[in-house]
PDB file of C-alpha atoms in Angstrom:
ATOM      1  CA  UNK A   1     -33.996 -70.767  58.100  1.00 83.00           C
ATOM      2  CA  UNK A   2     -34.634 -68.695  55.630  1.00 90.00           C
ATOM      3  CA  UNK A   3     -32.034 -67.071  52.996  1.00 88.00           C
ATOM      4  CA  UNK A   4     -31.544 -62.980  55.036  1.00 92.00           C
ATOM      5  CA  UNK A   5     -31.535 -65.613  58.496  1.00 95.00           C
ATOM      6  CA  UNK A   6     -28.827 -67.698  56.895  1.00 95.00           C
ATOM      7  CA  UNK A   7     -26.715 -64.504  55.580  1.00 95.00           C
ATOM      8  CA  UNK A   8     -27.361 -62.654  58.793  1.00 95.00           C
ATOM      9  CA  UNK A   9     -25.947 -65.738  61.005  1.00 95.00           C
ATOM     10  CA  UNK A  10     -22.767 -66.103  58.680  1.00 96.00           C
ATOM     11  CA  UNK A  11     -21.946 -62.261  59.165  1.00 94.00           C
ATOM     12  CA  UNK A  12     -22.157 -62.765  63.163  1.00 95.00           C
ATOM     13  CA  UNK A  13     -20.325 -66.088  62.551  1.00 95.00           C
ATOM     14  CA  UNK A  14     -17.428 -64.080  60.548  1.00 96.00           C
ATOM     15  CA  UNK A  15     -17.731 -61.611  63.259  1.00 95.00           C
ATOM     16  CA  UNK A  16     -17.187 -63.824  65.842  1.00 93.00           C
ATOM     17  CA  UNK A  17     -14.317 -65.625  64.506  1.00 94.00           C
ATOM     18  CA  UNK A  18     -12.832 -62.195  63.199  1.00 95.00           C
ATOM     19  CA  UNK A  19     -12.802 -62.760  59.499  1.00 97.00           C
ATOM     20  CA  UNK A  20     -11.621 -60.282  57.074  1.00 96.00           C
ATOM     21  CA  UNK A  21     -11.706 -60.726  53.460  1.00 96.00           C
ATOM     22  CA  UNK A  22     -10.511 -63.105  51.553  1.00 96.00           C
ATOM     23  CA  UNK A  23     -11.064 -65.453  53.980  1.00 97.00           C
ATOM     24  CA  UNK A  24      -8.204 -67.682  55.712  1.00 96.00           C
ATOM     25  CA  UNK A  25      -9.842 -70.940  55.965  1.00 94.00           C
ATOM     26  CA  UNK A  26      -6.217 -72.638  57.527  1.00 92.00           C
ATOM     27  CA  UNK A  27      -7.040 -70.086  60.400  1.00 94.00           C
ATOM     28  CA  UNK A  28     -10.685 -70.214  60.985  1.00 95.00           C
ATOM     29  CA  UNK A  29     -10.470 -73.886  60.709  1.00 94.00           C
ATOM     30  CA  UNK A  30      -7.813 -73.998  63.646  1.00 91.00           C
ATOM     31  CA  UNK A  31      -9.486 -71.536  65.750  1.00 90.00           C
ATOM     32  CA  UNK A  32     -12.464 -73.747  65.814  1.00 90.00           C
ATOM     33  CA  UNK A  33     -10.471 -76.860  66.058  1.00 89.00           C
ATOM     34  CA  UNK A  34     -10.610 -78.593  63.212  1.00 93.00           C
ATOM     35  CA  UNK A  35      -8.518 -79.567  60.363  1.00 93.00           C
ATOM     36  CA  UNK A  36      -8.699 -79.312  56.365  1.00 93.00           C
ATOM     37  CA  UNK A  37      -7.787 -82.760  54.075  1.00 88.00           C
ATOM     38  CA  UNK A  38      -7.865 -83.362  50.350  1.00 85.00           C
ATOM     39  CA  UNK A  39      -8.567 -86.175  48.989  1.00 80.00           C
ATOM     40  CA  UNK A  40      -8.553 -88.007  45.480  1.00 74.00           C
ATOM     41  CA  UNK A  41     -10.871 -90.274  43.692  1.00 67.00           C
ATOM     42  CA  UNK A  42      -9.521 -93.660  45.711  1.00 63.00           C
ATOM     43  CA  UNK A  43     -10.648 -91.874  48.957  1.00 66.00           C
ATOM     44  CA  UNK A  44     -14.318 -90.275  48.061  1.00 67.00           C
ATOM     45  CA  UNK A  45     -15.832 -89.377  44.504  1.00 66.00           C
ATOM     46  CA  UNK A  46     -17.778 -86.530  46.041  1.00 74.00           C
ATOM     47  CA  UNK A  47     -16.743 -83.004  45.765  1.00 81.00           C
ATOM     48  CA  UNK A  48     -16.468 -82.327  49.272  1.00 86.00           C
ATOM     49  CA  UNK A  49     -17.446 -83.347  52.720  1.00 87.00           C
ATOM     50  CA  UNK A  50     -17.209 -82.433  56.835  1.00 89.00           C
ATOM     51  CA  UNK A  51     -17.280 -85.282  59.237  1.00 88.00           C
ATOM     52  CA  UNK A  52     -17.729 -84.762  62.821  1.00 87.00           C
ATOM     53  CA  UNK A  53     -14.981 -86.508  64.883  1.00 86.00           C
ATOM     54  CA  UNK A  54     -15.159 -86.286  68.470  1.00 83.00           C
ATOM     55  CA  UNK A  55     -17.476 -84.790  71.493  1.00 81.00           C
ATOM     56  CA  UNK A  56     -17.139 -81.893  73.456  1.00 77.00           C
ATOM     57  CA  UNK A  57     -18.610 -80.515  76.503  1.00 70.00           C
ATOM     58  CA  UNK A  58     -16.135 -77.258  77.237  1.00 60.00           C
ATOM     59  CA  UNK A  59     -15.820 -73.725  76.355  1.00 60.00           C
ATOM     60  CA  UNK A  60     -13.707 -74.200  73.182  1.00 56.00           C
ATOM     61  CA  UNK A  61     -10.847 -72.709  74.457  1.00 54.00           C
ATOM     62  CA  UNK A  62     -10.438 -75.405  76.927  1.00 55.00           C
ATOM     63  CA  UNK A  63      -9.679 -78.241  74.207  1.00 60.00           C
ATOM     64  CA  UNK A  64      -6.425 -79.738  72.801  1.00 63.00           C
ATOM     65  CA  UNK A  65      -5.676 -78.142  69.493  1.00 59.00           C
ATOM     66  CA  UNK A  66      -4.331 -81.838  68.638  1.00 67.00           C
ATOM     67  CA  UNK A  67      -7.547 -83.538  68.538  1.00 78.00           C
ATOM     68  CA  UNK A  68      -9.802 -82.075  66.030  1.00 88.00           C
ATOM     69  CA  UNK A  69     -13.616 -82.084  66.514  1.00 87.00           C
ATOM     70  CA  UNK A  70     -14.087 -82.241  62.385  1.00 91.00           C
ATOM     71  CA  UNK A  71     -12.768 -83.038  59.245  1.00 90.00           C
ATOM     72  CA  UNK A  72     -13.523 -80.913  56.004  1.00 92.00           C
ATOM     73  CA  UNK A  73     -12.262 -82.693  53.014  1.00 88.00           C
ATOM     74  CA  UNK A  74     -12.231 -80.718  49.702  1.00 90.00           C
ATOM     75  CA  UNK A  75     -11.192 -83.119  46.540  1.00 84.00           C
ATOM     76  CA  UNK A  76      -7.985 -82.170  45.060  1.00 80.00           C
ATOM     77  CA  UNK A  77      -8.092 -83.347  41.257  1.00 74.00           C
ATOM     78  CA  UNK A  78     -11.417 -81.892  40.135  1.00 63.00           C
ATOM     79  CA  UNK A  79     -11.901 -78.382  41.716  1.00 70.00           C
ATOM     80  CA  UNK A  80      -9.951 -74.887  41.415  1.00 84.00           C
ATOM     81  CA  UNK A  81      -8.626 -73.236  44.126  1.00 87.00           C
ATOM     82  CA  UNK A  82     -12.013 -70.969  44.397  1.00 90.00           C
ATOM     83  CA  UNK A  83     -14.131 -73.459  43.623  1.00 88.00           C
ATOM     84  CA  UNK A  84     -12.540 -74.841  46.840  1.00 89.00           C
ATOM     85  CA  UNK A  85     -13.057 -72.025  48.666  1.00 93.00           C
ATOM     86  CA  UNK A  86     -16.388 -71.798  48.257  1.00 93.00           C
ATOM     87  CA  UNK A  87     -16.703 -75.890  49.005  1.00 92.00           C
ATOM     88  CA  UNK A  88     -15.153 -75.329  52.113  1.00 94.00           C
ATOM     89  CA  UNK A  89     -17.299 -72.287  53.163  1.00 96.00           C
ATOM     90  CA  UNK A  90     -20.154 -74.646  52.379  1.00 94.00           C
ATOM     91  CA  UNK A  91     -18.831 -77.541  54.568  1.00 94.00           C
ATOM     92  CA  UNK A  92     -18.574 -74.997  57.116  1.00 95.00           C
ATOM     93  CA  UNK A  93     -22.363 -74.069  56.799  1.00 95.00           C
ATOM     94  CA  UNK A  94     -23.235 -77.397  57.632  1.00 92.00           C
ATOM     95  CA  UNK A  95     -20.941 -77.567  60.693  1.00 92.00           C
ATOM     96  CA  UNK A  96     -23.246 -74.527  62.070  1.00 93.00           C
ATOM     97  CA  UNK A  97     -26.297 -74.805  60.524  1.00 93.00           C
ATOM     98  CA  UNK A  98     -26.892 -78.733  60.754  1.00 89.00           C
ATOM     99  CA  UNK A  99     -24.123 -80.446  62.956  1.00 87.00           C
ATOM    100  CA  UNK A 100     -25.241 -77.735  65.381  1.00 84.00           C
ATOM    101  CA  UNK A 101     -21.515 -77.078  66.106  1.00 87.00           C
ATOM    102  CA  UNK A 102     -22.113 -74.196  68.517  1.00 83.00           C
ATOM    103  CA  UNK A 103     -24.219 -76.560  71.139  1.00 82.00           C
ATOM    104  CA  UNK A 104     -21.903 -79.535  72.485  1.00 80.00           C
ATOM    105  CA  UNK A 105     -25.550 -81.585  73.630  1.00 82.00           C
ATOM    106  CA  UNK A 106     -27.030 -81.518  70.075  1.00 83.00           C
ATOM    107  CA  UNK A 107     -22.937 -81.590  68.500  1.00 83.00           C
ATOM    108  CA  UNK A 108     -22.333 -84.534  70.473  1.00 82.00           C
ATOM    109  CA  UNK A 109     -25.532 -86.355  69.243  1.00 82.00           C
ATOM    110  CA  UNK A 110     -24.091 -85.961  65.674  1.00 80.00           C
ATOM    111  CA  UNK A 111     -20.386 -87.502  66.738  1.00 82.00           C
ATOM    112  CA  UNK A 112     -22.141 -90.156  67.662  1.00 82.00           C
ATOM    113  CA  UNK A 113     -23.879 -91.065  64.205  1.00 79.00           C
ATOM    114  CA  UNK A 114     -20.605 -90.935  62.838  1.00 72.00           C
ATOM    115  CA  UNK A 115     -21.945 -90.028  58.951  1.00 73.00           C
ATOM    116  CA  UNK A 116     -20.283 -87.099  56.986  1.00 73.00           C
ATOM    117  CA  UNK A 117     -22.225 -84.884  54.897  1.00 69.00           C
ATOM    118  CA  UNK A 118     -20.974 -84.863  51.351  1.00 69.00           C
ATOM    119  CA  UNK A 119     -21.638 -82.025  49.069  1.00 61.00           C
ATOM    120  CA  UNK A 120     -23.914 -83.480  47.049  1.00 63.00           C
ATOM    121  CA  UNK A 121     -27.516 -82.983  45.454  1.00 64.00           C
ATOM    122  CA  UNK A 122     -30.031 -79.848  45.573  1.00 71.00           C
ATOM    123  CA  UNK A 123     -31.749 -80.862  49.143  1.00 83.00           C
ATOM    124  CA  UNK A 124     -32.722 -78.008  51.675  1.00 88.00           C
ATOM    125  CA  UNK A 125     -29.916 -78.436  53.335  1.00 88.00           C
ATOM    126  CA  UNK A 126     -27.440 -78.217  50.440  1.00 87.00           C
ATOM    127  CA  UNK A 127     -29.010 -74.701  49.769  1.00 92.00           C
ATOM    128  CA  UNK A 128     -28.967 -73.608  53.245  1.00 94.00           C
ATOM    129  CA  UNK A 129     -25.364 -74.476  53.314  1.00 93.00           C
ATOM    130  CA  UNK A 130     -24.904 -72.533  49.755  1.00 93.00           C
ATOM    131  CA  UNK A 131     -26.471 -69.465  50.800  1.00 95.00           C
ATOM    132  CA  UNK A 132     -24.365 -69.434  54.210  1.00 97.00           C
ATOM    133  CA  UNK A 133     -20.973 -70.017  52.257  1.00 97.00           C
ATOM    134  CA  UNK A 134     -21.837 -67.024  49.745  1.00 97.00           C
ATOM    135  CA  UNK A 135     -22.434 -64.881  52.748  1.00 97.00           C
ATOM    136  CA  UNK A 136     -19.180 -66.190  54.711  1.00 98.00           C
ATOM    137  CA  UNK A 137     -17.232 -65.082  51.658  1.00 98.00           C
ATOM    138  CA  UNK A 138     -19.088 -62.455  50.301  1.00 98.00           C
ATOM    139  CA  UNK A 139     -20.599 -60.268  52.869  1.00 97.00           C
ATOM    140  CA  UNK A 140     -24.033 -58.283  51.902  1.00 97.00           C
ATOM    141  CA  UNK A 141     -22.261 -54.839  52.876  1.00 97.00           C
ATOM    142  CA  UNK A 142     -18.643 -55.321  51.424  1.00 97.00           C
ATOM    143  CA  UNK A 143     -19.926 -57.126  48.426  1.00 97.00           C
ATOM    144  CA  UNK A 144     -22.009 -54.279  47.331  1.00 97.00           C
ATOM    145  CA  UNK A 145     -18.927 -51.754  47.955  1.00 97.00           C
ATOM    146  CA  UNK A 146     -17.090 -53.663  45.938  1.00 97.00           C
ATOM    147  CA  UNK A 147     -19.079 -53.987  42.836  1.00 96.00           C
ATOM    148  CA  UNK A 148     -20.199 -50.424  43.151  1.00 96.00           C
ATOM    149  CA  UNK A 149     -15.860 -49.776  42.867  1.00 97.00           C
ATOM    150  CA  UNK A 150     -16.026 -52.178  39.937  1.00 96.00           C
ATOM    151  CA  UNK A 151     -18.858 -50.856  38.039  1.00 93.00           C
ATOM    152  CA  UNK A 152     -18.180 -48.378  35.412  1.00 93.00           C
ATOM    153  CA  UNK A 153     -20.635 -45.372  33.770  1.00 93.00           C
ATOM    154  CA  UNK A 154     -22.623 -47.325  31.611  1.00 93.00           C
ATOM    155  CA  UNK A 155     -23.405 -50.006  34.593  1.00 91.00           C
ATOM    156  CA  UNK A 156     -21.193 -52.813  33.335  1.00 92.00           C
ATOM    157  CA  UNK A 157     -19.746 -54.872  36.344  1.00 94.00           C
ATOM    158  CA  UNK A 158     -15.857 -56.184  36.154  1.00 97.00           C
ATOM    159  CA  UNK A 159     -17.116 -59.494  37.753  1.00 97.00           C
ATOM    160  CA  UNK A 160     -13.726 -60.440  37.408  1.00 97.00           C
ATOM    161  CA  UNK A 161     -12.174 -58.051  39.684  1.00 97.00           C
ATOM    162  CA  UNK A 162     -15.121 -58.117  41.723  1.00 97.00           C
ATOM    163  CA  UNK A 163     -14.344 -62.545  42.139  1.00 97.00           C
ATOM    164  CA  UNK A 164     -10.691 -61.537  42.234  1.00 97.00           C
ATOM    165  CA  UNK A 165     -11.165 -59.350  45.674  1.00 97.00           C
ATOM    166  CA  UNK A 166     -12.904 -62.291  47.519  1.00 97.00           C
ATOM    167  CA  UNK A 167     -11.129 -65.273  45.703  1.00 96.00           C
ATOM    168  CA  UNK A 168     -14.113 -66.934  44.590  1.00 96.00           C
ATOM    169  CA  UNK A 169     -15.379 -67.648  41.072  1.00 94.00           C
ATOM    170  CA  UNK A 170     -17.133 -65.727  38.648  1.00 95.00           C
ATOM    171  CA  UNK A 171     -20.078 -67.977  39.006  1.00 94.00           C
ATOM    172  CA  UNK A 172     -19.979 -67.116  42.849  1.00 95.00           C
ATOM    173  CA  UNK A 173     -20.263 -63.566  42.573  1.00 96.00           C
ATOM    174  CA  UNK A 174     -22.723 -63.811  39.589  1.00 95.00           C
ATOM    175  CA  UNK A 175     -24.913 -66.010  41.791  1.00 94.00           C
ATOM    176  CA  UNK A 176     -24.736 -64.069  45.374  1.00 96.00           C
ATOM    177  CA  UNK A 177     -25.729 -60.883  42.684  1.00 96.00           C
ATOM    178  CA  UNK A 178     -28.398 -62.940  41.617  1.00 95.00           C
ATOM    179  CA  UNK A 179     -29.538 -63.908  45.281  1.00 93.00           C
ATOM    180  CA  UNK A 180     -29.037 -59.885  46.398  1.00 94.00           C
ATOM    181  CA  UNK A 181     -31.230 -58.466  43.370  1.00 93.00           C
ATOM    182  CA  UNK A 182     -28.481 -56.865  42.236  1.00 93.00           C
ATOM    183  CA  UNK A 183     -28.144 -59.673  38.844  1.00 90.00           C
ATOM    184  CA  UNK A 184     -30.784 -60.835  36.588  1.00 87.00           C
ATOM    185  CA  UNK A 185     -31.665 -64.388  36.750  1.00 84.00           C
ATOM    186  CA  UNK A 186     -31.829 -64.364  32.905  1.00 80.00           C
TER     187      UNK A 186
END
């Protein structure tokens, strides 16, 4: 998939789950049955990870709220609270894009591996999964209302405000302005 496919399938994914801005990742993460750890150096040294835990072959709605299908871990030491935002938009990127977590015959397949992607590296899939958690939290359409609000006469952008309205990092908004044309990549 390319970038506009990955940012197109996170807006119907946010639309599906009805997401509003900033995101509630306690509630998406229970409406699609899953739960949310930290962990600390003794447990993993990588930033963050999603681990598949157990098959389904139902309409959603049908399962017990009590067994989750996945794990997202997000380290607690090393990250700010943004920072883990935007890790555990990621995580959820590869939960649609690569654990293929809306069809139970190819989910199922993954279960059964039993490996967890870790955040981790540059691969394709580490990109993929970047470019769907900047979309998840910052929405094409809202993000450019919003830095059109915080952008005075002489063109300067308040990136601050602007990270401050989706509770991500500067860095995050400077990037998705990067990836939307709107930012220089000098």
């Amino acid at each position: 998939m390319d970038n506009k496919d990955i940012e197109s399938f996170a807006e119907k994914v946010r639309s599906a789950l009805d997401v509003s801005t900033p995101v509630n990742f306690i509630q998406v993460i229970a409406d699609l049955y899953g739960e949310l750890h930290t962990f600390s150096d003794s447990e993993c040294s990588k930033e963050a990870y999603i681990k598949p835990l157990r098959e389904y072959n139902n309409e959603l709605e049908n399962l017990n709220a009590n067994l989750p299908l996945f794990r997202i871990g997000v380290h607690e030491d090393y990250l700010s609270a943004n920072r883990r935002r935007f890790s555990i938009a990621h995580e959820l990127g590869h939960l649609f894009l690569h654990l293929n977590f809306n069809n139970p015959e190819k989910w199922n397949e993954k279960v059964r591996t039993n490996q967890p992607y870790y955040r981790y590296g540059s691969s394709q899939q580490e990109n993929e999964a970047h470019s769907f958690a900047a979309s998840f939290l910052m929405p094409k359409d809202e993000f450019m209302s919003v830095l059109n609000i915080n952008t005075d006469e002489d063109e300067n952008v308040d990136i601050i405000k602007v990270a401050n309205h989706f509770e991500v990092s500067k860095a995050a908004v400077i990037n998705r302005g990067r990836w939307l044309g709107v930012f220089s990549w000098n």
